[in-house]
Amino acid sequence: MPLMKPPRGPRQSPVPAPMRQARAAWRLQYRDSRKSLDLAERACDRALAIGDVGAEGWARITRGLHFMRYGHPRALANADLARAKECFDAAADEAGSILARAWIARSMLLDGAASEALELLLPLREPGLRVLREEERGMLLNNIAGCHSALGQSAQAFAYMYQALRETSAARNRGFDTVLYNNIGFELCQLGDSLEALRYLDQGIDRCAQVANPRLIGTLLANRLAGLIELGRPGDALADVERLLAIPADADGRGAAGARFETMAIAAMRAGKADLGAELITRARATLGATADADEAIELAVATAELLRARGDRRGAVSVLEQAIPHTTGAAAPGPRTPCLLYRMLADVNEELGNAAPALAHLRTWQQLHEDRMQRASQARFQAAALQTELLRLRHERDDIDARRRSSERAKVSLEAINRQLSQKMAEVEALQTALREQAVRDFLTGLFNRRYLNEVLPSMLALAERNGEPLALAIIDFDHFKAVNDVHGHAAGDALLAEFGRLLVDRLRKSDVACRYGGEEFCLLMPHTDAPSGRRKLADLQDAWRAKVFKFASGSLAGCTFSAGIADSHLVPRSLDALLQAADTAEIDAKRRGRDRIVVFDTNRISRRVEGSSFLGTVAGD
Ligand code: GH3
Ligand code: MG
Ligand code: MG
């Protein structure tokens, strides 16, 4: 029989705290930027409402990056990033603060300030490797790589990108590794290592299947297109052209990324699809207008030249290509890939036209550029290895610090454990000492204080009473015919009676009273603030309670036990401690003498001071 499930009420989803929401938005940025933005905006509102600056920081940085990537005015992105940095600083969030600065630098790089961006980034490298999480370390290193790449320092760019890829765990795919595959592929393409570039780009495209990031897929596909063109495999690129064309141009599609119609056009033309090529060229012109950068302008020229060549207009083709030559130099010079494309085609078309001299000149330029790329590629490999070693050293340092921190934490934990044990032991020792002290002053059988204790406290209690002008009553109690109890019921029964009497005293007396076992079956009570008559009343109550007790032994039951007591107080017998004790003792003996089962208050008139202790015991019967 299946187990019955308890009925459930409507499930209430817990409201995530702004920080959790903001961090979730941050983690989602590459996998689903739209969702990440929605989350970030909600987190930001809630963080502002409760003044959680840490959460606001993560929400702001996430939104700022979305703005940066999806074609919003740069000022919007910059404002969010700057505010994120302020928030992180205020919240003492070191990781957040490093990341905010790393992305502010990226924004500077996009505005063309590569050197300044690098200056900002390099000091972040060491603390970043120490405090950032894996893919966040990757972001920092990748932004450094971006600056080197923009500065034409491919070697450093590679080193940082490879390191970034190593730091970014592919297992926990948050999409950032895909960015790195793309960037490495792009950089390899620039250096003419297209086969290797395709390896990385293919991996990135594969991994993109798990992320909802059309912008990233678009960039990867466009870069693969460029690689396939370089390799002379334009036919293989047609499927990518189709995929690229299917990505919408809006914010949920490729966002701010260029459409790359010009790259697609070259692929289409070289694959023999002249109609598609012509259409793509028209679209490229419409999209780019006057805003084309050097790469785009050169590619558009190459595509147009291909179309003219296909239509048999080789001169027109050469003219279009020659017009693009100025784009290969100057401040906004492109990477080495497109100039190669341009000069190679100039050489080819001139050769087709039989213009040997310009064909040769262009071929030489192409060759020069090509050699330059090759040299940069080999330099890059060499420097990548060198820089990797340096980063590895930093990584080891970080691991060392980590290990030291962990071991000092372990040491702290064991220190705490030892301290705990120590204080536990100290408490045990203290308890033991208290117990020993107690045992020294306690009578084991009755649990009452012993005679030694009485001797210790009596002088001070008496002094206190005298100082306060208050009476201190002292009583001596002696069981009646106790020997007979032992004789009839056995010694154990006698012990049981003694123990029970101890309990009775503890129950009945005030806290300030002191009850002692004075001798075998004799007890002494000290009662502060009490005179003899009041003490007598208390003893009478005790006597009633004692008499009412019923004991059951194997030998039969026992009831109606009695005691005799004598009582005196410090006002009646003011002279000394011994006198007080003796007075109570005398009164007790008098009680015995008068027939037992009674309480006698010491009376200076009635009781002769000659009447002394043991000489009376058992010798006087009756009253
Ligand atoms: P009285 O009424 O005259 O006091 O008679 P009594 O029998 O009580 O007095 P007595 O002094 O003759 O005997 C005291 C008895 O108390 C003798 C002794 O065996 C018994 N006793 C003293 N200490 C203990 C004890 O610790 N345990 C037991 N079971 N008996 C004790
Ligand atoms: Mg006795
Ligand atoms: Mg007795």
XYZ file of C-alpha atoms and ligand atoms in Angstrom:
656
model
C 0.000 0.000 0.000
C 1.418 3.384 -0.876
C 2.179 5.691 1.956
C -0.274 8.524 2.321
C 1.252 11.903 1.792
C 0.146 14.587 4.225
C -2.005 17.204 2.479
C -0.121 20.303 1.527
C -1.271 23.881 1.652
C -0.495 26.283 -1.194
C 3.224 26.419 -1.533
C 4.712 29.719 -0.536
C 7.869 30.622 -2.357
C 10.309 32.319 -0.020
C 11.044 35.901 -0.983
C 14.705 36.117 -1.850
C 16.727 38.725 -0.049
C 18.003 41.518 -2.317
C 21.553 40.250 -1.994
C 20.595 36.758 -3.129
C 18.625 38.198 -5.995
C 21.434 40.563 -7.019
C 24.030 37.776 -6.914
C 21.733 35.535 -8.946
C 21.396 38.340 -11.517
C 25.166 38.677 -11.631
C 25.670 34.948 -12.196
C 23.079 34.916 -14.940
C 24.635 37.705 -17.026
C 26.134 35.511 -19.739
C 23.556 32.756 -19.743
C 20.494 34.954 -20.028
C 21.204 38.642 -20.087
C 17.553 39.717 -20.354
C 16.524 37.697 -17.302
C 19.653 38.841 -15.516
C 18.697 42.478 -16.176
C 15.141 41.966 -14.864
C 16.462 40.357 -11.704
C 19.096 43.056 -11.246
C 16.526 45.836 -11.532
C 14.229 44.217 -8.981
C 17.143 43.554 -6.644
C 18.269 47.157 -7.032
C 14.837 48.539 -6.057
C 14.657 46.294 -3.019
C 18.244 46.986 -2.010
C 17.558 50.727 -2.168
C 14.383 50.281 -0.109
C 16.236 48.663 2.760
C 19.574 50.435 2.283
C 21.569 47.275 1.474
C 24.531 48.847 -0.352
C 26.260 45.498 -0.929
C 23.253 44.134 -2.808
C 22.873 47.432 -4.654
C 26.478 47.083 -5.807
C 25.871 43.661 -7.395
C 22.605 44.815 -8.963
C 24.252 47.953 -10.383
C 27.292 46.225 -11.830
C 25.062 43.636 -13.508
C 22.804 46.282 -15.015
C 25.763 48.439 -16.044
C 27.275 45.524 -17.962
C 23.983 44.794 -19.665
C 23.792 48.443 -20.750
C 27.375 48.233 -21.977
C 26.761 45.128 -24.048
C 23.357 45.954 -25.427
C 23.861 49.300 -27.080
C 22.611 51.658 -24.392
C 24.306 55.048 -24.120
C 27.712 54.488 -22.547
C 26.955 57.132 -19.917
C 24.185 54.917 -18.493
C 26.527 51.958 -18.131
C 29.254 54.136 -16.663
C 26.905 55.643 -14.090
C 25.884 52.192 -12.861
C 29.457 50.937 -12.756
C 30.645 54.006 -10.851
C 27.788 53.672 -8.354
C 28.518 49.940 -8.007
C 32.096 50.776 -7.093
C 30.893 53.261 -4.441
C 28.503 50.655 -3.028
C 31.162 47.945 -2.862
C 33.600 50.311 -1.184
C 30.946 51.277 1.368
C 30.067 47.629 1.991
C 33.779 46.688 2.241
C 33.179 44.105 -0.485
C 36.686 43.707 -1.869
C 35.735 41.314 -4.651
C 32.911 43.570 -5.813
C 35.154 46.593 -5.708
C 37.825 44.913 -7.857
C 35.227 43.767 -10.374
C 33.600 47.208 -10.586
C 36.972 48.753 -11.362
C 37.785 45.987 -13.844
C 34.598 46.749 -15.763
C 35.048 50.517 -15.542
C 38.381 49.871 -17.234
C 36.622 47.777 -19.897
C 34.321 50.687 -20.594
C 37.358 52.957 -20.985
C 38.822 50.430 -23.398
C 35.645 50.485 -25.487
C 36.040 54.261 -25.649
C 39.523 53.776 -27.054
C 41.527 54.488 -23.886
C 43.372 51.148 -23.845
C 46.521 52.367 -22.072
C 44.591 54.111 -19.303
C 42.391 51.063 -18.908
C 45.438 48.822 -18.611
C 46.932 51.148 -16.017
C 43.783 50.762 -13.956
C 43.654 46.992 -14.436
C 47.196 45.844 -13.737
C 47.214 46.760 -10.025
C 43.992 44.751 -9.651
C 45.633 41.571 -10.912
C 47.288 40.468 -7.691
C 44.396 41.155 -5.255
C 41.937 39.947 -7.885
C 43.589 36.548 -8.186
C 43.508 36.332 -4.424
C 39.914 37.261 -3.642
C 37.851 36.657 -6.784
C 35.966 33.477 -7.654
C 37.010 31.463 -10.658
C 34.975 33.008 -13.496
C 35.369 36.433 -11.937
C 39.132 35.977 -12.034
C 38.600 35.081 -15.672
C 36.751 38.367 -16.266
C 39.559 40.417 -14.778
C 42.239 38.603 -16.797
C 40.156 38.810 -19.960
C 39.756 42.566 -19.548
C 43.527 42.879 -19.213
C 43.840 40.746 -22.350
C 41.421 43.055 -24.169
C 43.679 46.052 -23.488
C 46.770 44.230 -24.723
C 44.890 43.116 -27.780
C 43.780 46.691 -28.521
C 47.363 47.869 -28.064
C 48.495 45.286 -30.606
C 50.268 43.268 -27.899
C 48.954 39.904 -29.018
C 51.431 37.954 -26.955
C 50.259 39.406 -23.658
C 46.673 39.254 -24.840
C 47.013 35.535 -25.458
C 48.717 34.839 -22.208
C 45.961 36.532 -20.251
C 43.201 34.924 -22.260
C 44.598 31.417 -21.852
C 45.010 32.037 -18.151
C 41.475 33.407 -17.946
C 40.213 30.250 -19.589
C 42.114 28.103 -17.128
C 40.711 30.050 -14.191
C 37.159 29.801 -15.501
C 35.670 26.470 -14.662
C 33.843 24.983 -17.608
C 32.115 22.511 -15.331
C 29.951 25.185 -13.801
C 28.890 26.751 -17.056
C 27.826 30.293 -16.417
C 28.582 31.201 -19.990
C 31.741 33.141 -19.389
C 34.013 30.435 -20.750
C 32.148 30.891 -24.032
C 33.252 34.537 -24.073
C 36.824 33.384 -23.673
C 36.589 30.798 -26.459
C 35.323 33.608 -28.652
C 38.044 36.054 -27.709
C 40.843 33.548 -28.157
C 39.364 32.495 -31.493
C 39.163 36.122 -32.577
C 42.749 36.842 -31.567
C 44.040 33.708 -33.322
C 42.192 34.794 -36.442
C 43.929 38.147 -36.290
C 47.269 36.368 -36.254
C 46.308 34.158 -39.180
C 46.195 30.944 -37.144
C 42.724 30.204 -38.483
C 42.690 26.461 -37.910
C 43.508 26.897 -34.251
C 40.997 29.755 -34.127
C 38.261 27.447 -35.409
C 39.026 24.928 -32.670
C 38.244 27.526 -30.014
C 35.309 29.060 -31.856
C 33.730 25.626 -32.420
C 34.001 24.863 -28.705
C 32.433 28.197 -27.841
C 29.581 27.605 -30.270
C 29.014 24.115 -28.818
C 28.837 25.482 -25.298
C 26.505 28.255 -26.409
C 23.826 25.608 -26.897
C 23.391 25.814 -23.109
C 23.072 29.571 -22.836
C 20.451 32.041 -23.991
C 22.832 34.650 -25.340
C 22.180 35.395 -29.023
C 24.676 38.254 -28.953
C 27.453 35.892 -27.943
C 26.440 33.236 -30.459
C 26.328 35.913 -33.136
C 29.847 37.076 -32.356
C 31.168 33.509 -32.317
C 29.520 32.695 -35.642
C 30.809 35.885 -37.255
C 34.327 35.124 -36.074
C 34.059 31.577 -37.388
C 32.919 33.058 -40.689
C 36.087 35.158 -40.860
C 38.195 32.081 -40.066
C 36.531 29.970 -42.763
C 37.049 32.783 -45.301
C 40.752 32.907 -44.406
C 40.988 29.147 -44.833
C 39.343 29.353 -48.248
C 36.294 27.344 -47.089
C 33.480 29.813 -47.752
C 31.046 26.993 -48.576
C 31.320 25.734 -44.984
C 30.355 29.219 -43.823
C 26.949 29.362 -45.533
C 25.158 27.574 -42.683
C 26.627 30.107 -40.255
C 25.392 32.930 -42.499
C 21.880 31.544 -42.217
C 22.121 31.266 -38.451
C 23.492 34.766 -38.178
C 20.715 36.201 -40.294
C 18.157 34.583 -38.004
C 19.397 36.535 -34.971
C 17.224 39.617 -34.496
C 18.894 42.996 -34.267
C 17.017 44.047 -31.145
C 18.125 44.160 -27.545
C 17.200 40.495 -27.031
C 19.195 39.520 -30.092
C 22.641 40.730 -30.968
C 22.226 44.027 -29.145
C 25.086 46.401 -29.794
C 27.129 43.806 -31.652
C 27.678 44.568 -35.337
C 25.530 42.591 -37.761
C 28.613 41.624 -39.815
C 26.675 41.691 -43.095
C 29.966 42.602 -44.841
C 31.700 39.450 -43.550
C 28.671 37.374 -44.537
C 28.720 39.013 -47.971
C 32.333 37.966 -48.611
C 31.492 34.393 -47.594
C 28.399 34.343 -49.825
C 30.268 35.802 -52.802
C 33.183 33.411 -52.459
C 30.787 30.483 -52.080
C 29.299 31.472 -55.429
C 26.046 32.887 -54.007
C 26.137 36.198 -55.862
C 22.468 37.083 -55.253
C 22.774 36.534 -51.528
C 26.082 38.405 -51.610
C 24.520 41.382 -53.382
C 21.669 41.486 -50.890
C 24.080 41.325 -47.953
C 26.204 44.121 -49.395
C 23.108 46.322 -49.647
C 22.223 45.533 -46.051
C 25.788 46.173 -44.913
C 25.797 49.600 -46.589
C 22.455 50.440 -44.995
C 23.598 49.354 -41.551
C 27.086 50.776 -41.541
C 26.561 54.096 -43.311
C 29.283 56.480 -42.261
C 29.878 54.743 -38.923
C 31.920 51.833 -40.327
C 35.202 51.175 -38.591
C 38.337 50.259 -40.541
C 37.661 46.495 -40.454
C 34.086 46.954 -41.604
C 35.039 49.421 -44.349
C 37.721 47.064 -45.725
C 35.439 44.020 -45.597
C 32.670 45.945 -47.312
C 35.153 46.972 -50.039
C 36.318 43.363 -50.450
C 32.709 42.119 -50.671
C 31.828 44.812 -53.211
C 34.947 44.008 -55.235
C 33.940 40.327 -55.216
C 30.507 41.277 -56.584
C 32.063 43.463 -59.299
C 34.510 40.701 -60.195
C 31.655 38.186 -60.399
C 29.944 40.578 -62.810
C 33.140 40.823 -64.847
C 34.028 44.368 -63.716
C 37.591 43.736 -62.494
C 38.643 47.360 -62.933
C 35.746 48.461 -60.822
C 36.802 45.879 -58.283
C 40.391 47.185 -58.165
C 39.131 50.734 -57.839
C 36.886 49.857 -54.897
C 39.738 47.993 -53.223
C 42.233 50.801 -53.767
C 39.830 53.249 -52.166
C 39.934 51.123 -49.030
C 43.749 51.229 -48.713
C 43.772 54.379 -46.513
C 41.804 52.398 -43.906
C 44.787 50.087 -43.351
C 46.879 52.805 -41.704
C 46.415 55.646 -39.244
C 45.139 55.992 -35.714
C 42.114 53.735 -36.156
C 44.034 51.049 -38.010
C 42.399 47.632 -38.055
C 43.853 44.391 -36.864
C 46.145 42.560 -39.292
C 43.417 40.272 -40.661
C 41.445 42.613 -42.952
C 44.470 44.375 -44.543
C 45.728 40.938 -45.535
C 42.354 40.205 -47.072
C 42.494 43.498 -48.973
C 46.037 43.236 -50.379
C 45.629 39.582 -51.288
C 42.570 40.413 -53.354
C 44.256 43.465 -54.914
C 47.126 41.209 -55.973
C 44.754 38.551 -57.353
C 42.487 40.901 -59.342
C 45.460 42.866 -60.721
C 46.999 39.587 -61.819
C 43.734 38.591 -63.488
C 43.866 41.948 -65.292
C 47.455 41.262 -66.383
C 48.760 44.198 -64.288
C 51.930 42.401 -63.225
C 53.651 45.316 -61.467
C 50.808 46.320 -59.113
C 49.965 42.645 -58.632
C 53.528 42.002 -57.450
C 53.595 45.138 -55.272
C 50.354 44.159 -53.555
C 51.524 40.595 -53.186
C 54.691 41.885 -51.485
C 52.634 44.021 -49.110
C 50.430 41.028 -48.393
C 53.493 38.881 -47.791
C 54.949 41.485 -45.461
C 51.712 41.659 -43.486
C 51.484 37.909 -43.461
C 55.022 37.507 -42.144
C 54.293 40.120 -39.565
C 51.276 38.117 -38.419
C 53.299 34.940 -38.274
C 55.981 36.593 -36.245
C 53.433 37.994 -33.857
C 51.880 34.550 -33.589
C 55.133 32.866 -32.642
C 56.012 35.702 -30.279
C 52.607 35.317 -28.752
C 53.159 31.638 -28.091
C 56.495 32.329 -26.477
C 55.264 35.182 -24.325
C 52.117 33.360 -23.428
C 54.246 30.662 -21.880
C 56.326 33.238 -19.980
C 53.316 35.080 -18.664
C 51.578 31.884 -17.773
C 54.523 31.065 -15.577
C 54.196 34.403 -13.843
C 50.480 33.934 -13.335
C 51.078 30.440 -12.103
C 53.414 31.886 -9.501
C 50.710 34.346 -8.425
C 48.271 31.485 -8.263
C 50.616 29.503 -6.037
C 51.014 32.529 -3.823
C 47.255 32.768 -3.568
C 46.990 29.076 -2.737
C 49.708 29.504 -0.096
C 47.849 32.389 1.491
C 44.697 30.316 1.337
C 46.422 27.384 2.987
C 47.896 29.609 5.679
C 44.508 31.144 6.336
C 42.917 27.719 6.517
C 45.599 26.376 8.844
C 45.340 29.403 11.114
C 41.588 28.866 11.130
C 42.203 25.237 12.055
C 44.578 26.381 14.778
C 41.911 28.760 16.047
C 39.359 25.982 16.115
C 41.633 23.620 18.050
C 42.644 26.437 20.397
C 38.976 27.036 21.072
C 38.473 23.320 21.687
C 41.404 23.249 24.099
C 40.054 26.327 25.854
C 36.675 24.680 26.125
C 38.251 21.535 27.580
C 40.310 23.645 29.926
C 37.384 25.600 31.313
C 35.406 22.379 31.584
C 38.260 20.842 33.588
C 38.473 23.955 35.736
C 34.761 23.739 36.450
C 35.186 20.067 37.354
C 38.068 20.839 39.681
C 36.084 23.636 41.285
C 33.092 21.351 41.772
C 35.390 18.713 43.224
C 36.923 21.219 45.626
C 33.482 22.408 46.688
C 32.439 18.799 47.195
C 35.566 18.136 49.272
C 34.918 21.226 51.364
C 31.310 20.162 51.795
C 32.339 16.663 52.761
C 34.687 18.053 55.375
C 31.878 19.976 57.023
C 29.012 17.603 56.268
C 27.891 14.508 58.056
C 27.641 11.758 55.515
C 24.630 9.922 56.992
C 22.280 12.837 57.636
C 23.606 15.398 55.155
C 23.678 17.908 58.014
C 26.724 19.911 59.064
C 29.110 18.173 61.443
C 30.464 19.246 64.780
C 33.599 20.656 63.173
C 31.490 23.070 61.191
C 29.563 23.998 64.250
C 32.795 24.905 65.983
C 33.752 27.015 62.963
C 30.547 28.990 62.610
C 29.270 29.273 66.138
C 31.737 32.005 67.262
C 31.003 34.223 64.283
C 27.241 33.663 64.499
C 27.299 34.586 68.122
C 29.438 37.675 67.505
C 27.053 38.774 64.761
C 24.032 38.278 66.985
C 25.649 40.293 69.743
C 26.600 43.079 67.366
C 23.022 43.260 66.095
C 21.601 42.993 69.607
C 19.534 40.018 68.470
C 19.193 36.673 70.239
C 20.716 33.495 68.842
C 18.920 30.356 69.980
C 20.854 27.108 70.420
C 19.141 23.771 70.883
C 20.456 20.286 71.646
C 18.268 17.398 70.537
C 18.712 13.787 71.630
C 16.646 10.837 70.453
C 14.770 9.032 73.177
C 15.586 5.389 73.739
C 17.427 5.160 70.488
C 19.481 2.252 71.663
C 16.278 0.225 71.741
C 15.634 1.049 68.080
C 18.987 -0.378 67.147
C 18.405 -3.353 69.361
C 14.970 -4.197 67.992
C 15.235 -3.187 64.325
C 18.976 -3.292 63.727
C 21.645 -0.715 63.159
C 20.536 -0.046 59.556
C 17.091 0.892 60.818
C 18.742 3.272 63.293
C 20.720 4.796 60.411
C 17.552 5.212 58.393
C 15.976 7.116 61.267
C 18.995 9.395 61.591
C 18.968 10.117 57.844
C 15.238 10.809 57.900
C 15.634 13.188 60.802
C 18.308 15.035 58.807
C 15.826 15.467 55.952
C 13.154 16.659 58.336
C 15.455 19.344 59.725
C 16.482 20.542 56.271
C 12.824 20.720 55.232
C 11.571 22.483 58.314
C 14.305 24.952 59.209
C 14.952 28.404 57.765
C 17.864 28.982 55.424
C 19.677 30.998 58.046
C 19.379 28.184 60.622
C 22.275 25.795 60.966
C 21.567 22.149 61.811
C 24.423 19.909 62.889
C 24.787 16.325 63.890
C 26.386 16.863 67.247
C 27.103 13.268 68.165
C 25.601 9.793 67.628
C 21.907 10.590 67.960
C 22.348 14.121 69.150
C 21.772 17.238 67.123
C 22.524 20.882 67.610
C 20.486 23.677 66.027
C 21.570 27.310 65.719
C 18.727 29.721 65.042
C 19.673 33.381 64.423
C 17.157 36.178 65.231
C 15.415 33.713 67.532
C 14.991 33.697 71.278
C 14.566 30.528 73.332
C 10.732 30.620 73.575
C 10.358 31.047 69.772
C 12.914 28.325 69.235
C 10.948 26.124 71.562
C 7.838 26.546 69.435
C 9.756 25.561 66.365
C 11.120 22.490 68.120
C 7.635 21.580 69.243
C 6.525 21.594 65.592
C 9.499 19.404 64.742
C 8.605 17.072 67.518
C 5.047 16.694 66.237
C 6.304 16.000 62.747
C 8.803 13.473 64.039
C 6.277 11.682 66.145
C 3.950 11.415 63.157
C 6.499 9.561 61.053
C 5.924 5.871 60.460
C 8.857 3.625 59.583
C 8.514 0.213 58.085
C 11.239 -2.311 58.674
C 11.468 -6.033 58.086
C 11.186 -6.456 61.789
C 7.974 -4.463 61.936
C 6.903 -0.866 61.774
C 7.923 1.897 64.050
C 5.969 5.038 64.876
C 5.765 7.713 67.529
C 9.480 8.324 67.793
C 10.352 11.073 70.188
C 13.266 13.211 71.201
C 14.209 15.367 74.116
C 15.641 18.832 73.613
C 17.115 21.638 75.607
C 17.231 25.201 74.369
C 18.914 28.414 75.419
C 19.593 31.737 73.753
C 22.401 34.262 73.802
C 20.333 36.740 75.819
C 19.615 34.189 78.511
C 23.245 33.076 78.638
C 25.204 36.083 77.501
C 28.572 35.250 78.781
C 30.180 32.895 76.303
C 29.862 30.333 73.647
C 30.711 27.434 75.944
C 28.182 28.666 78.439
C 25.494 28.751 75.778
C 26.288 25.214 74.641
C 26.390 23.993 78.173
C 23.100 25.682 79.001
C 21.331 23.960 76.110
C 22.946 20.684 77.078
C 21.858 21.130 80.632
C 18.292 21.843 79.560
C 18.339 18.740 77.371
C 19.499 16.603 80.253
C 16.747 18.163 82.287
C 14.264 17.141 79.603
C 15.473 13.562 79.845
C 15.311 13.710 83.557
C 11.774 14.960 83.464
C 10.656 11.944 81.409
C 11.852 12.610 77.851
C 9.697 13.611 74.850
C 9.853 17.265 75.780
C 11.638 20.534 75.196
C 13.132 22.376 78.073
C 14.136 26.022 77.975
C 17.185 26.682 80.033
C 16.153 28.417 83.207
C 18.870 29.922 85.342
C 16.652 29.731 88.395
C 15.377 26.197 88.142
C 18.428 24.382 86.908
C 21.395 24.264 89.115
C 24.634 24.987 87.364
C 26.044 22.045 89.226
C 23.940 19.735 87.097
C 26.431 18.591 84.508
C 26.425 16.601 81.278
C 26.819 12.870 81.408
C 26.311 12.455 85.096
C 22.650 13.056 84.424
C 22.278 10.935 81.348
C 19.986 8.035 81.840
C 20.066 8.442 85.565
C 17.058 10.650 86.090
C 13.702 9.402 85.008
C 10.333 11.054 85.278
C 9.563 14.713 85.956
P 18.118 8.065 75.932
O 16.679 8.202 75.701
O 18.524 8.118 77.314
O 18.928 9.002 75.101
O 18.443 6.593 75.470
P 19.250 6.222 74.221
O 19.177 4.747 74.008
O 18.838 7.025 73.035
O 20.676 6.669 74.622
P 22.026 5.918 74.703
O 23.100 6.949 74.862
O 21.924 4.857 75.725
O 22.248 5.215 73.358
C 22.553 5.901 72.225
C 22.505 4.939 71.090
O 22.606 5.560 69.844
C 23.601 3.955 71.214
C 24.173 3.877 69.818
O 24.172 2.563 69.379
C 23.202 4.615 69.001
N 23.887 5.301 67.952
C 24.780 6.297 68.036
N 25.234 6.644 66.790
C 24.585 5.805 65.906
C 24.600 5.664 64.512
O 25.328 6.368 63.777
N 23.801 4.732 63.956
C 22.984 3.921 64.712
N 22.210 3.067 64.109
N 22.962 4.052 66.014
C 23.728 4.966 66.639
Mg 22.533 10.369 73.344
Mg 19.406 9.187 73.236
